[in-house]
CSV table of C-alpha atoms and ligand atoms in Angstrom, one decimal:
chain,number,residue,atom,x,y,z
A,16,MET,CA,0.0,0.0,0.0
A,17,LEU,CA,1.4,3.4,-1.0
A,18,ILE,CA,0.7,6.2,1.6
A,19,HIS,CA,1.6,9.8,1.2
A,20,THR,CA,0.2,11.4,4.4
A,21,ILE,CA,1.2,11.0,8.1
A,22,GLN,CA,-2.5,10.8,9.1
A,23,GLU,CA,-3.3,7.9,6.8
A,24,LEU,CA,-0.1,6.1,7.9
A,25,ARG,CA,-0.9,6.6,11.6
A,26,THR,CA,-4.4,5.0,11.1
A,27,GLU,CA,-2.8,1.8,9.7
A,28,ILE,CA,0.0,1.8,12.4
A,29,ASN,CA,-2.6,2.2,15.2
A,30,LYS,CA,-4.5,-0.9,13.9
A,31,TRP,CA,-1.3,-2.9,14.0
A,32,LYS,CA,-0.4,-1.6,17.5
A,33,LYS,CA,-3.8,-2.6,18.7
A,34,ASP,CA,-3.2,-6.1,17.4
A,35,GLY,CA,0.1,-6.3,19.2
A,36,LEU,CA,2.1,-6.7,16.0
A,37,THR,CA,5.8,-5.8,15.7
A,38,ILE,CA,6.7,-3.1,13.2
A,39,GLY,CA,10.0,-2.7,11.2
A,40,LEU,CA,10.9,0.5,9.5
A,41,VAL,CA,13.4,0.6,6.6
A,42,PRO,CA,14.2,4.3,6.0
A,43,THR,CA,15.3,5.0,2.4
A,44,MET,CA,15.5,7.8,-0.1
A,45,GLY,CA,14.1,5.6,-2.8
A,46,ALA,CA,16.0,4.5,-6.0
A,47,LEU,CA,15.9,1.1,-4.4
A,48,HIS,CA,18.5,-1.5,-5.3
A,49,ASN,CA,19.5,-4.9,-3.9
A,50,GLY,CA,21.1,-3.3,-0.9
A,51,HIS,CA,17.8,-1.8,0.2
A,52,LEU,CA,16.1,-5.1,-0.7
A,53,SER,CA,18.4,-6.9,1.7
A,54,LEU,CA,17.3,-4.5,4.5
A,55,ILE,CA,13.7,-5.2,3.6
A,56,LYS,CA,14.2,-9.0,3.6
A,57,LYS,CA,15.8,-8.7,7.1
A,58,ALA,CA,12.9,-6.6,8.3
A,59,LYS,CA,10.4,-9.1,6.9
A,60,SER,CA,12.1,-11.9,8.7
A,61,THR,CA,12.2,-10.0,12.0
A,62,CYS,CA,8.8,-8.2,12.2
A,63,ASP,CA,5.1,-8.8,11.6
A,64,LYS,CA,4.7,-5.6,9.5
A,65,VAL,CA,7.2,-3.6,7.4
A,66,VAL,CA,7.1,0.0,6.5
A,67,VAL,CA,9.6,1.4,3.9
A,68,SER,CA,9.9,5.2,3.8
A,69,ASP,CA,10.8,6.6,0.5
A,70,PHE,CA,11.7,10.3,0.9
A,71,VAL,CA,14.6,12.3,-0.6
A,72,ASN,CA,15.2,14.4,2.5
A,73,PRO,CA,16.1,18.0,1.4
A,74,ILE,CA,17.7,19.0,4.7
A,75,GLN,CA,20.5,16.4,4.5
A,76,PHE,CA,21.9,17.8,1.3
A,77,GLY,CA,24.3,20.7,1.2
A,78,PRO,CA,23.6,23.6,-1.2
A,79,SER,CA,26.1,22.3,-3.8
A,80,GLU,CA,25.1,18.7,-3.5
A,81,ASP,CA,22.9,16.5,-5.7
A,82,PHE,CA,19.4,17.0,-4.2
A,83,ASP,CA,17.8,18.1,-7.4
A,84,LYS,CA,19.3,15.3,-9.6
A,85,TYR,CA,19.0,12.5,-6.9
A,86,PRO,CA,17.2,9.6,-8.7
A,87,ARG,CA,13.5,9.5,-8.0
A,88,THR,CA,11.9,6.2,-9.0
A,89,LEU,CA,8.8,5.9,-6.8
A,90,GLU,CA,6.8,3.7,-9.2
A,91,GLU,CA,9.6,1.2,-9.6
A,92,ASP,CA,10.3,1.3,-5.8
A,93,VAL,CA,6.7,0.5,-5.1
A,94,LYS,CA,6.8,-2.5,-7.4
A,95,LEU,CA,10.0,-3.8,-5.8
A,96,CYS,CA,8.5,-3.4,-2.3
A,97,ASP,CA,5.3,-5.2,-3.4
A,98,GLY,CA,7.5,-8.0,-4.6
A,99,GLU,CA,9.1,-8.3,-1.2
A,100,GLY,CA,5.7,-8.2,0.6
A,101,VAL,CA,6.2,-4.7,2.2
A,102,ASP,CA,3.1,-3.6,4.0
A,103,ILE,CA,3.3,0.1,3.5
A,104,VAL,CA,5.5,2.4,1.3
A,105,PHE,CA,5.4,5.8,3.0
A,106,ALA,CA,6.3,8.5,0.4
A,107,PRO,CA,5.5,11.9,1.9
A,108,SER,CA,6.1,15.2,0.2
A,109,SER,CA,8.5,17.7,1.8
A,110,ASP,CA,5.5,19.8,2.9
A,111,GLU,CA,4.0,16.8,4.5
A,112,MET,CA,7.2,16.0,6.4
A,113,TYR,CA,8.2,19.6,7.4
A,114,GLY,CA,5.0,21.6,7.2
A,115,LYS,CA,3.7,23.7,4.3
A,116,GLY,CA,5.6,26.9,3.9
A,117,GLN,CA,8.2,25.8,6.6
A,118,ARG,CA,11.6,27.3,5.8
A,119,LEU,CA,14.1,24.5,6.0
A,120,SER,CA,16.7,26.2,8.2
A,121,ASN,CA,17.8,25.7,11.7
A,122,ASP,CA,16.7,29.1,12.8
A,123,THR,CA,13.1,28.2,12.1
A,124,LEU,CA,13.0,24.4,12.4
A,125,THR,CA,13.9,22.1,15.3
A,126,TYR,CA,16.9,20.0,14.3
A,127,VAL,CA,18.5,17.0,16.0
A,128,CYS,CA,22.3,17.7,16.1
A,129,PRO,CA,24.5,14.8,16.9
A,130,PRO,CA,27.7,15.4,18.9
A,131,PHE,CA,30.6,17.2,17.3
A,132,PHE,CA,33.0,14.3,17.9
A,133,TYR,CA,30.9,12.1,15.6
A,134,VAL,CA,30.3,14.6,12.8
A,135,ASN,CA,33.6,16.3,12.7
A,136,LYS,CA,35.2,13.5,10.7
A,137,LEU,CA,34.9,11.3,7.7
A,138,CYS,CA,31.8,12.3,5.7
A,139,GLY,CA,30.8,15.0,8.2
A,140,LYS,CA,34.0,16.9,7.5
A,141,THR,CA,33.0,17.9,4.0
A,142,ARG,CA,29.2,17.5,4.3
A,143,THR,CA,28.5,20.2,6.9
A,144,GLY,CA,25.1,19.7,8.5
A,145,HIS,CA,24.5,16.4,6.7
A,146,PHE,CA,24.1,14.4,9.9
A,147,ASP,CA,21.9,17.0,11.5
A,148,GLY,CA,19.6,16.5,8.5
A,149,VAL,CA,19.8,12.7,8.7
A,150,CYS,CA,19.1,12.6,12.5
A,151,THR,CA,16.3,15.1,12.2
A,152,VAL,CA,14.4,13.1,9.5
A,153,VAL,CA,15.2,9.7,11.1
A,154,LEU,CA,13.8,10.8,14.5
A,155,LYS,CA,10.7,12.2,12.7
A,156,LEU,CA,10.2,8.9,10.9
A,157,PHE,CA,10.7,7.1,14.2
A,158,ASN,CA,8.0,9.3,15.8
A,159,ILE,CA,5.7,8.9,12.9
A,160,VAL,CA,6.0,5.1,12.4
A,161,GLN,CA,6.9,4.1,16.0
A,162,PRO,CA,8.6,0.9,14.9
A,163,ASN,CA,10.1,-1.7,17.2
A,164,TYR,CA,13.0,-2.1,14.8
A,165,ALA,CA,14.7,0.1,12.2
A,166,PHE,CA,17.1,-1.3,9.6
A,167,PHE,CA,20.2,0.5,8.2
A,168,GLY,CA,23.0,-0.6,5.9
A,169,GLN,CA,26.6,-0.8,7.0
A,170,LYS,CA,27.6,1.0,3.8
A,171,ASP,CA,26.8,4.2,5.6
A,172,ALA,CA,28.7,3.1,8.7
A,173,GLN,CA,29.1,6.6,10.1
A,174,GLN,CA,25.4,7.2,9.7
A,175,VAL,CA,24.5,4.0,11.6
A,176,ILE,CA,26.9,4.8,14.5
A,177,ILE,CA,25.4,8.3,14.8
A,178,ILE,CA,21.8,7.0,14.7
A,179,LYS,CA,22.7,4.4,17.4
A,180,LYS,CA,24.2,7.3,19.5
A,181,MET,CA,21.0,9.4,19.0
A,182,VAL,CA,18.8,6.5,20.0
A,183,ASN,CA,20.8,5.8,23.1
A,184,ASP,CA,21.2,9.5,24.1
A,185,LEU,CA,17.6,10.3,23.6
A,186,ASN,CA,16.1,7.1,25.0
A,187,VAL,CA,14.3,6.2,21.8
A,188,PRO,CA,12.7,2.8,22.3
A,189,ILE,CA,13.7,1.3,19.0
A,190,GLU,CA,16.3,-1.4,18.2
A,191,ILE,CA,18.6,-0.5,15.4
A,192,ILE,CA,19.6,-3.4,13.2
A,193,GLN,CA,22.7,-3.0,10.9
A,194,CYS,CA,22.8,-5.1,7.8
A,195,PRO,CA,25.9,-6.0,5.8
A,196,ILE,CA,27.0,-4.2,2.6
A,197,VAL,CA,25.7,-5.7,-0.6
A,198,ARG,CA,28.2,-5.6,-3.5
A,199,GLU,CA,28.1,-6.3,-7.2
A,200,ASP,CA,30.1,-9.4,-8.3
A,201,THR,CA,32.9,-6.9,-9.2
A,202,GLY,CA,33.1,-5.8,-5.5
A,203,LEU,CA,31.4,-2.4,-6.1
A,204,ALA,CA,29.2,-1.5,-3.1
A,205,LEU,CA,25.6,-0.9,-4.2
A,206,SER,CA,24.5,2.7,-4.0
A,207,SER,CA,21.8,4.7,-5.6
A,208,ARG,CA,24.5,7.1,-6.8
A,209,ASN,CA,26.1,4.3,-8.9
A,210,LYS,CA,23.4,5.3,-11.4
A,211,TYR,CA,25.4,8.4,-12.2
A,212,LEU,CA,28.5,6.4,-13.3
A,213,SER,CA,29.3,5.4,-16.9
A,214,GLU,CA,30.5,1.8,-17.5
A,215,THR,CA,34.2,3.1,-17.4
A,216,GLY,CA,33.3,5.0,-14.2
A,217,LYS,CA,32.0,1.8,-12.7
A,218,GLN,CA,35.4,0.1,-13.5
A,219,ASP,CA,37.3,3.0,-12.0
A,220,ALA,CA,35.1,2.9,-8.9
A,221,LEU,CA,36.3,-0.6,-8.1
A,222,VAL,CA,39.4,1.0,-6.6
A,223,LEU,CA,37.4,1.7,-3.4
A,224,SER,CA,36.8,-2.0,-2.6
A,225,LYS,CA,40.2,-2.9,-3.9
A,226,ILE,CA,41.9,-0.5,-1.5
A,227,LEU,CA,39.8,-1.7,1.4
A,228,ASN,CA,40.3,-5.4,0.7
A,229,ASN,CA,44.1,-4.8,0.4
A,230,ILE,CA,44.2,-3.0,3.7
A,231,LYS,CA,42.3,-5.9,5.3
A,232,THR,CA,44.7,-8.4,3.8
A,233,CYS,CA,47.7,-6.4,5.0
A,234,TYR,CA,46.2,-6.1,8.5
A,235,ASN,CA,45.6,-9.8,8.6
A,236,LYS,CA,49.2,-10.4,7.6
A,237,GLY,CA,50.3,-8.5,10.6
A,238,ILE,CA,50.7,-4.8,9.6
A,239,THR,CA,48.9,-2.7,12.2
A,240,ASP,CA,50.4,0.7,11.9
A,241,VAL,CA,47.5,2.8,10.6
A,242,GLU,CA,49.7,5.2,8.5
A,243,ALA,CA,51.4,2.2,6.9
A,244,LEU,CA,48.1,0.6,6.1
A,245,LYS,CA,46.8,3.9,4.6
A,246,GLU,CA,50.0,4.2,2.5
A,247,THR,CA,49.1,1.0,0.7
A,248,ALA,CA,46.2,2.8,-1.1
A,249,TYR,CA,48.4,4.9,-3.3
A,250,SER,CA,49.4,2.2,-5.7
A,251,PHE,CA,45.7,1.8,-6.7
A,252,LEU,CA,45.0,5.5,-7.4
A,253,THR,CA,45.1,7.1,-10.8
A,254,ASP,CA,44.1,10.5,-12.1
A,255,LYS,CA,40.5,9.1,-12.3
A,256,HIS,CA,40.3,9.1,-8.6
A,257,ASP,CA,39.8,12.1,-6.4
A,258,MET,CA,40.2,10.7,-2.9
A,259,GLU,CA,38.4,12.6,-0.1
A,260,TYR,CA,39.4,10.5,2.9
A,261,LEU,CA,40.7,7.1,3.9
A,262,GLU,CA,40.6,6.4,7.6
A,263,ILE,CA,41.0,3.5,10.0
A,264,VAL,CA,39.0,4.1,13.2
A,265,ASP,CA,37.1,2.2,15.9
A,266,LYS,CA,34.1,0.5,14.4
A,267,ASP,CA,31.8,1.4,17.3
A,268,THR,CA,33.0,4.8,18.5
A,269,LEU,CA,34.8,6.3,15.4
A,270,GLU,CA,37.8,7.0,17.6
A,271,ASP,CA,41.1,7.4,15.8
A,272,LYS,CA,43.7,4.7,16.1
A,273,ILE,CA,47.5,4.7,15.7
A,274,LYS,CA,47.5,0.9,15.6
A,275,ALA,CA,44.7,-1.0,13.9
A,276,ASP,CA,43.1,-3.8,15.9
A,277,ASP,CA,40.3,-6.3,15.5
A,278,ASN,CA,37.7,-3.6,16.3
A,279,SER,CA,38.9,-1.4,13.5
A,280,ILE,CA,37.0,-0.3,10.4
A,281,ALA,CA,38.6,1.2,7.3
A,282,LEU,CA,36.4,3.8,5.5
A,283,ILE,CA,36.9,5.5,2.2
A,284,ALA,CA,35.3,8.3,0.2
A,285,CYS,CA,36.5,9.0,-3.3
A,286,ARG,CA,35.1,10.8,-6.3
A,287,VAL,CA,35.0,9.1,-9.6
A,288,GLU,CA,33.5,11.0,-12.6
A,289,ASN,CA,32.7,13.6,-9.9
A,290,VAL,CA,30.4,11.1,-8.2
A,291,ARG,CA,31.1,10.9,-4.5
A,292,LEU,CA,31.3,7.2,-3.5
A,293,ILE,CA,31.8,5.7,-0.1
A,294,ASP,CA,32.7,2.2,1.2
A,295,ASN,CA,34.1,0.5,4.2
A,296,ILE,CA,35.3,-2.8,5.6
A,297,TYR,CA,35.8,-4.3,9.0
A,298,LEU,CA,39.4,-5.4,9.3
A,299,LYS,CA,38.7,-8.6,11.2
A,300,GLU,CA,35.2,-9.9,10.5
A,301,SER,CA,34.1,-11.1,7.1
A,302,ASN,CA,32.1,-8.5,5.3
B,19,PAF,O1,20.7,6.4,4.2
B,19,PAF,C1,19.7,7.0,3.6
B,19,PAF,O2,19.2,6.7,2.6
B,19,PAF,C2,19.3,8.3,4.3
B,19,PAF,O3,20.3,9.0,4.9
B,19,PAF,C3,18.1,8.1,5.3
B,19,PAF,C4,18.6,7.2,6.5
B,19,PAF,C5,16.9,7.4,4.6
B,19,PAF,C6,17.6,9.4,5.9
B,19,PAF,O4,17.1,10.2,4.9
């Protein structure tokens, strides 16, 4: 069922709550791919009812980012969700989410601002205000849907850590389930932004997973010095790659490390054909 308004959604949710059913929420910005479908499958196997939100959230995009050209494929998304047995696709307008005529700025709208320590690094360094926008919309979705569980992909590792922190700090009674990264056979992590890449760009983009896999291999051979591990990336890079960051930090707290350990995650952001791509890998566990 496709629903556009909060009121209509609440009517359905209230019926489920009355019947004591568990509810799973999969927040998305649409342009669904197999990565999203893996979250939906996990939600289906965990909960009685599943809501997928499909909303390109304007307040998490910076002024020079791709909000206007972000792929919007609602009709296809709904078909995919139907195929997976999703109970409700919630696709509100911006007016529905933020109020008609509401100026989307933090001097007129209440924002949720995650701690500086978590946003002053990795993606947050160049995407000022991005995680404020993410936390604000995610908390709104949590309040609207009131799910028991919410499902997020490890591909956006910093996002999941920040959302878990928000849920913990603000006593939000929802369990956050993180699901593994889904990759093409080539190793490319699935992302809605892959749609912007040419075939050559997709080949060039393999460098992200190659760098990460190589770091993991080196770590498992005994190299632990973070700078030495990061150095190994350079042999993979060409003038097709505009690297934004490569970091090895604690996978739960995002704390910097001098020596990598079994709790480390390597994260990368790199532009290919001016498309900003991110990826990450746990150095110990298989992922
Ligand atoms: O990961 C995303 O697609 C978005 O950041 C999210 C969580 C749906 C919030 O808009």
